[in-house]
Amino acid sequence: ENESMSDSLSDDCVSQEEDVMTPAELISKLEEAWLNEKFSPELLENRSEVVECVMEQLTHMESNLQRVKKGDAKASVHRMEIDRIRFVLSSYLRSRLQKIEKFFPHVLEKEKSRAEGQPSLLSPEEFAFAKEYYANTETYLKAVALKRMPPNLQAVDLLKAVPEPCLDSFVFLQVKERQENIFVEPETDDQREYVVDLEEGSQHLMRYRTIAPLVYSGAVQLI
Amino acid sequence: MFCEKAIELIRELQRNSEGQLPAFNEDGLRQILQEMEALYEQNQADVNKAKSAARSDLIPSIKLRHCCLLRNQRCIMAYLYDRLLRIRALRWEYGSVLPANVRFHMSAEEVQWFSQYKKSLASFMRSLGGGAGLDITQDMKPPKSLYIQVRCLKDHGEFEIDDGTVILLKKNSQHFLPRWKCEQLIRQGVLEHVVS
């Protein structure tokens, strides 16, 4: 399925780092980002470069399709591929936006405290959205209730009021690069911490917090 | 008892589960705010007494009232915020124009919040992919087939599909249409997916 998806992606896409990605690589990058984002409890780093390349490809494929004769069998296969890729892309952006809305004070706080040179969590358009969402919600709460409350209760710390992502939730993962000596913290008081080796290709069910750095580095894939 | 009205407000939302939006309870909100005002004034008076007349026996009741104030504040915030989340879900369900019966249950400020939310979402979607734009409220389900059989539930007028063909969506007529063009009309109740 992967192969057929990428057959119709014709031009190679140049990412920001100037290395050339083949269409097949691009689509598998999108799928990786999509699954990781879908299954991780917290918002991951943005992959705008992948999003932009995929959108370019979609536009390109659409315009190719316009030139194909009506009723051509090939056309419907291509149409199906476009629909699939667009679904994955939309679903990816949706799960990010849902997390941004759910955790908006924390997401903005993280973005604010980010050290210079560290990659940004949010894409520029997501950042704009998050700021507007924060301002809109704060204005609303103030106008409807807070400003009608006693003077010492007119402010609410949204960072405390809105729940944080639960990093202790469990996730399924598949190992892409072998890892040694992964430190696993005890789950209950009568357990001790231990270390595990993760073999390439093996699958595990682990606490997200334990393997979060490996998701960032791409050594494991959430499934 | 203190905070009872606040709990009632929360219960009211909980009774309307599955994302339903009950009418905005302005009256309930006002009653809680009045209770808060009364608690605050009593506390101010007692604090002054405790300071001037060294009445340390008043401190426990001051603390109790303060806890009730915080609880009332928290319940009101929860009520308002939960309603916003329900309203937000409606945007994804119905598109940018809400049905009249839903709008009727919203307060003026909620309508304002909603229209700002719509604006933010629209400009987010417009700016995707370096300005190319992508409507991510479409394609909610993975595509299984390209075309689906739909029945029209009400007169909707003319409808243009991708290749430029214009079809007339007349009540009770059936069509074989590209799935992704129909998604929103199905959610709005204009079309029905015919599963044979």
XYZ file of C-alpha atoms in Angstrom:
419
model
C 0.000 0.000 0.000
C 2.864 2.287 0.843
C 4.390 1.770 -2.519
C 1.237 2.413 -4.454
C 0.643 5.541 -2.440
C 3.960 6.969 -3.397
C 4.040 5.927 -7.030
C 2.024 8.892 -8.039
C 4.142 11.334 -6.073
C 6.443 12.369 -8.813
C 8.786 15.140 -7.761
C 11.298 14.702 -5.037
C 10.660 16.998 -2.164
C 13.395 19.109 -0.679
C 13.092 19.505 3.065
C 14.397 22.400 5.090
C 17.706 20.680 5.756
C 18.199 20.518 2.003
C 18.394 16.744 1.862
C 16.287 15.232 -0.843
C 13.463 12.918 0.211
C 11.831 10.518 -2.175
C 8.009 10.545 -2.184
C 7.967 7.136 -0.477
C 10.188 8.454 2.312
C 8.028 11.526 2.652
C 4.839 9.495 3.086
C 6.449 7.166 5.597
C 7.703 10.213 7.527
C 4.142 11.517 7.612
C 2.835 8.163 8.820
C 5.451 7.993 11.581
C 4.625 11.490 12.759
C 0.905 10.721 12.566
C 1.051 7.537 14.670
C 3.414 9.062 17.231
C 1.172 12.082 17.622
C -1.981 9.968 17.801
C -0.676 7.768 20.601
C 1.511 10.043 22.693
C -0.259 11.742 25.597
C 1.636 15.003 25.113
C 2.116 17.265 22.125
C 5.237 16.360 20.138
C 7.558 18.629 18.192
C 5.952 20.054 15.076
C 6.879 18.587 11.695
C 5.918 21.540 9.511
C 8.470 20.629 6.868
C 6.750 17.260 6.322
C 3.293 18.881 6.330
C 4.348 21.447 3.759
C 5.951 18.891 1.468
C 2.927 16.597 1.618
C 0.599 19.473 0.844
C 2.736 20.429 -2.125
C 2.574 16.843 -3.346
C -1.199 16.755 -2.949
C -1.628 19.920 -5.011
C 0.684 18.485 -7.614
C -1.235 15.203 -7.755
C -4.567 17.028 -7.962
C -3.422 19.041 -10.946
C -2.079 15.894 -12.628
C -5.461 14.310 -12.098
C -7.228 17.186 -13.842
C -5.419 16.258 -17.024
C -6.509 12.617 -16.968
C -9.540 11.788 -19.085
C -12.870 11.297 -17.324
C -13.737 7.677 -16.664
C -10.139 6.506 -16.883
C -9.614 3.630 -14.450
C -6.238 5.012 -13.462
C -7.868 8.252 -12.393
C -9.930 6.629 -9.649
C -6.908 4.807 -8.262
C -5.053 8.094 -8.072
C -8.074 9.824 -6.556
C -8.162 7.141 -3.852
C -4.496 7.697 -3.093
C -4.991 11.422 -2.796
C -7.924 10.838 -0.451
C -5.878 8.527 1.734
C -2.934 10.833 2.038
C -5.211 13.768 2.749
C -6.944 11.771 5.477
C -3.640 10.948 7.198
C -2.500 14.558 6.951
C -5.786 15.972 8.283
C -5.947 13.411 11.054
C -2.375 14.288 12.071
C -3.105 18.016 12.202
C -6.380 17.363 14.035
C -4.783 15.348 16.812
C -2.216 18.112 17.304
C -4.884 20.792 17.416
C -6.935 18.753 19.895
C -3.954 18.521 22.237
C -3.213 22.216 21.848
C -6.782 23.011 22.873
C -6.824 20.494 25.695
C -3.533 21.610 27.238
C -3.321 25.189 25.961
C -1.813 26.875 29.066
C 0.877 24.183 29.367
C 1.670 24.168 25.670
C 2.166 27.946 25.670
C 4.196 27.802 28.865
C 6.505 25.186 27.361
C 6.910 27.300 24.257
C 7.736 30.350 26.360
C 10.358 28.586 28.471
C 12.015 26.992 25.445
C 15.729 27.677 25.259
C 17.029 29.449 22.193
C 18.056 27.059 19.463
C 15.798 24.321 20.815
C 13.284 23.286 18.148
C 9.827 24.766 18.572
C 6.951 22.620 19.773
C 4.404 24.550 17.732
C 4.378 25.521 14.086
C 3.879 29.273 13.498
C 0.207 28.769 12.639
C -0.334 26.523 15.680
C 1.349 29.105 17.890
C -0.961 31.817 16.570
C -3.952 29.569 17.158
C -2.903 28.671 20.717
C -2.395 32.331 21.654
C -5.802 33.285 20.265
C -7.458 30.350 22.005
C -5.891 31.369 25.321
C -6.873 35.026 24.986
C -10.390 34.164 23.842
C -11.032 31.756 26.700
C -9.504 34.029 29.326
C -11.518 37.019 28.119
C -14.669 34.936 28.207
C -14.153 33.648 31.758
C -13.348 37.133 32.984
C -16.347 38.763 31.373
C -18.905 36.165 32.431
C -17.803 35.320 35.951
C -14.440 36.421 37.308
C -15.010 40.150 37.195
C -18.306 39.641 39.054
C -16.545 37.821 41.915
C -15.082 39.298 45.126
C -11.846 41.259 44.525
C -9.516 38.547 45.844
C -11.023 35.905 43.535
C -10.959 37.694 40.197
C -7.988 35.831 38.801
C -7.581 32.162 37.961
C -4.258 30.539 37.185
C -5.085 28.602 34.036
C -1.855 26.624 34.374
C -3.249 25.144 37.581
C -6.865 24.971 36.473
C -6.351 23.092 33.197
C -5.099 19.484 33.580
C -1.642 18.557 32.342
C -1.028 15.663 29.935
C -0.622 12.388 31.824
C 2.906 11.238 31.006
C 2.492 8.107 33.099
C -0.013 6.575 30.716
C 1.044 3.406 28.944
C 1.793 3.247 25.227
C 2.519 0.477 22.742
C 5.747 0.876 20.855
C 7.955 -0.794 18.318
C 11.728 -0.477 18.491
C 13.467 0.840 15.401
C 16.996 1.091 16.782
C 18.307 -1.252 19.460
C 18.569 0.379 22.895
C 20.566 -0.731 25.890
C 20.044 -0.072 29.576
C 16.734 1.709 29.540
C 15.957 2.637 33.120
C 12.427 1.644 34.155
C 11.046 3.218 37.312
C 8.973 1.094 39.706
C 5.204 1.255 39.258
C 4.310 0.335 42.820
C 6.050 0.654 46.176
C 6.962 -3.010 46.434
C 8.676 -3.029 43.047
C 12.250 -2.043 42.344
C 13.576 -0.106 39.400
C 15.321 -2.133 36.712
C 16.969 -1.715 33.340
C 15.924 -3.344 30.057
C 17.431 -3.705 26.614
C 15.079 -3.062 23.731
C 15.801 -5.264 20.715
C 15.268 -3.903 17.247
C 11.835 -4.833 15.878
C 10.464 -5.898 19.268
C 7.200 -4.493 20.624
C 6.517 -3.298 24.156
C 3.885 -1.773 26.384
C 5.581 0.826 28.582
C 4.999 4.010 30.442
C 5.263 6.978 28.082
C 7.540 8.919 30.449
C 10.166 6.165 30.283
C 10.537 6.191 26.522
C 9.604 9.791 25.643
C 13.233 10.680 24.721
C 13.307 7.703 22.352
C 10.161 8.954 20.623
C 11.819 12.335 20.120
C 14.967 10.779 18.698
C 12.994 8.432 16.445
C 14.489 5.274 17.986
C 11.028 3.909 18.750
C 7.693 4.214 16.986
C 4.395 4.381 18.883
C 1.842 1.912 17.524
C -25.758 24.993 52.991
C -22.954 26.800 51.198
C -21.928 25.727 47.682
C -25.117 23.763 47.137
C -26.157 25.872 44.181
C -22.732 25.452 42.617
C -23.015 21.672 42.824
C -26.479 21.891 41.297
C -25.002 23.771 38.332
C -22.423 21.035 37.774
C -25.052 18.292 38.141
C -27.174 19.969 35.519
C -24.364 19.609 32.977
C -23.661 16.050 33.990
C -27.280 15.077 33.469
C -27.022 16.320 29.880
C -24.343 13.881 28.841
C -23.008 13.051 25.394
C -22.161 16.594 24.504
C -25.668 18.007 24.726
C -25.851 21.659 25.570
C -28.526 22.672 28.096
C -29.711 26.284 28.275
C -27.230 28.642 29.915
C -28.217 28.899 33.584
C -27.783 32.636 34.122
C -30.046 32.538 37.150
C -28.054 29.815 38.867
C -24.826 31.647 38.126
C -26.190 34.866 39.610
C -27.299 33.096 42.787
C -23.840 31.640 43.320
C -22.235 35.023 42.742
C -24.619 36.517 45.331
C -23.671 33.811 47.821
C -20.020 34.600 47.164
C -20.608 38.271 47.764
C -22.331 37.552 51.074
C -19.559 35.179 52.179
C -16.951 37.746 51.235
C -18.651 40.539 53.173
C -19.040 38.393 56.281
C -15.403 37.468 56.027
C -14.310 41.085 55.654
C -16.285 42.006 58.763
C -14.892 39.088 60.778
C -11.343 39.762 59.639
C -11.644 43.343 60.887
C -13.067 42.150 64.186
C -10.364 39.520 64.563
C -7.716 42.157 64.003
C -9.129 44.995 66.121
C -10.614 42.996 68.972
C -8.093 40.123 68.835
C -10.915 37.627 68.314
C -8.899 34.604 67.264
C -11.978 32.421 67.757
C -13.305 33.855 64.474
C -10.464 32.468 62.411
C -11.928 28.973 61.807
C -15.153 30.377 60.385
C -13.203 32.797 58.209
C -11.253 29.846 56.859
C -14.408 27.866 56.233
C -16.003 30.710 54.321
C -12.857 31.177 52.281
C -12.866 27.509 51.302
C -16.500 27.850 50.234
C -15.571 30.876 48.156
C -12.810 28.946 46.419
C -15.110 26.008 45.822
C -17.791 28.232 44.333
C -15.221 29.843 42.069
C -13.952 26.455 40.972
C -17.426 25.107 40.243
C -18.347 28.153 38.178
C -15.141 27.857 36.157
C -15.787 24.150 35.590
C -19.340 24.866 34.465
C -18.326 27.576 32.027
C -15.299 25.724 30.674
C -17.166 22.471 30.158
C -19.810 24.330 28.202
C -17.112 25.858 25.997
C -15.775 22.379 25.250
C -19.253 21.229 24.241
C -19.687 24.271 22.021
C -16.295 23.613 20.479
C -17.315 20.034 19.687
C -20.388 21.386 17.910
C -18.169 23.362 15.512
C -16.589 20.103 14.410
C -19.919 18.335 14.232
C -22.081 20.849 12.385
C -19.638 23.144 10.620
C -19.450 26.865 11.177
C -23.208 27.495 11.226
C -24.891 26.034 14.294
C -28.505 24.819 14.263
C -30.989 27.306 15.738
C -31.928 25.111 18.705
C -28.298 24.987 19.824
C -27.729 28.729 19.380
C -30.840 29.318 21.447
C -29.184 27.631 24.449
C -26.033 29.736 24.299
C -25.417 32.957 26.193
C -24.398 36.102 24.312
C -20.818 35.733 25.572
C -20.715 32.116 24.483
C -21.811 33.152 20.993
C -18.966 35.635 21.022
C -16.446 33.024 22.182
C -17.701 30.679 19.492
C -17.363 33.192 16.690
C -13.795 33.971 17.799
C -13.040 30.248 17.930
C -14.381 29.860 14.401
C -12.187 32.720 13.246
C -9.044 31.279 14.864
C -9.719 27.846 13.421
C -10.406 29.249 9.956
C -7.224 31.296 9.868
C -5.275 28.285 11.159
C -6.610 26.120 8.355
C -6.047 28.829 5.754
C -2.396 29.254 6.722
C -1.536 25.539 6.600
C 1.185 24.452 4.216
C 2.610 27.918 3.663
C -0.751 29.462 2.815
C -2.127 26.722 0.586
C -4.847 25.922 3.106
C -6.486 22.637 4.104
C -9.899 22.020 5.643
C -9.123 19.594 8.459
C -12.749 19.388 9.561
C -13.227 17.184 6.490
C -11.877 13.632 6.093
C -12.897 12.622 9.598
C -12.922 8.908 8.770
C -10.408 6.878 6.766
C -11.620 6.533 3.181
C -12.877 3.039 2.354
C -14.380 3.717 -1.046
C -14.296 6.619 -3.416
C -18.004 6.971 -4.090
C -20.924 6.337 -1.807
C -24.664 5.992 -2.311
C -26.551 8.806 -0.599
C -30.196 9.724 -0.217
C -31.284 13.305 0.043
C -33.348 14.058 3.164
C -34.288 17.642 2.305
C -34.163 20.024 -0.638
C -30.700 21.503 -0.742
C -30.506 22.958 -4.240
C -27.641 22.662 -6.684
C -24.355 21.083 -5.680
C -21.161 21.105 -7.659
C -18.786 18.172 -7.559
C -15.066 18.273 -8.327
C -15.167 17.692 -12.049
C -17.580 20.585 -12.501
C -20.758 18.531 -12.825
C -23.682 20.193 -11.105
C -26.360 17.984 -9.585
C -29.659 18.903 -7.995
C -30.114 17.679 -4.412
C -33.859 17.182 -4.233
C -35.661 15.564 -1.336
C -35.790 11.741 -1.614
C -33.494 11.657 -4.644
C -30.559 9.229 -4.566
C -27.055 9.939 -5.819
C -23.718 8.250 -6.215
C -21.221 10.896 -5.085
C -17.568 11.299 -4.114
C -17.423 10.424 -0.417
C -15.370 13.385 0.710
C -17.738 15.903 -0.870
C -20.674 14.457 1.081
C -19.183 14.139 4.551
C -20.317 17.472 5.850
C -23.760 17.301 4.260
C -24.275 13.951 5.953
C -23.345 15.429 9.322
C -25.699 18.327 8.720
C -28.511 15.902 8.000
C -28.967 16.923 4.365
C -27.805 13.580 3.013
C -28.034 10.074 4.370
C -25.517 7.360 3.592
C -27.403 4.441 2.089
C -25.825 1.220 3.231
C -27.129 -1.643 1.157
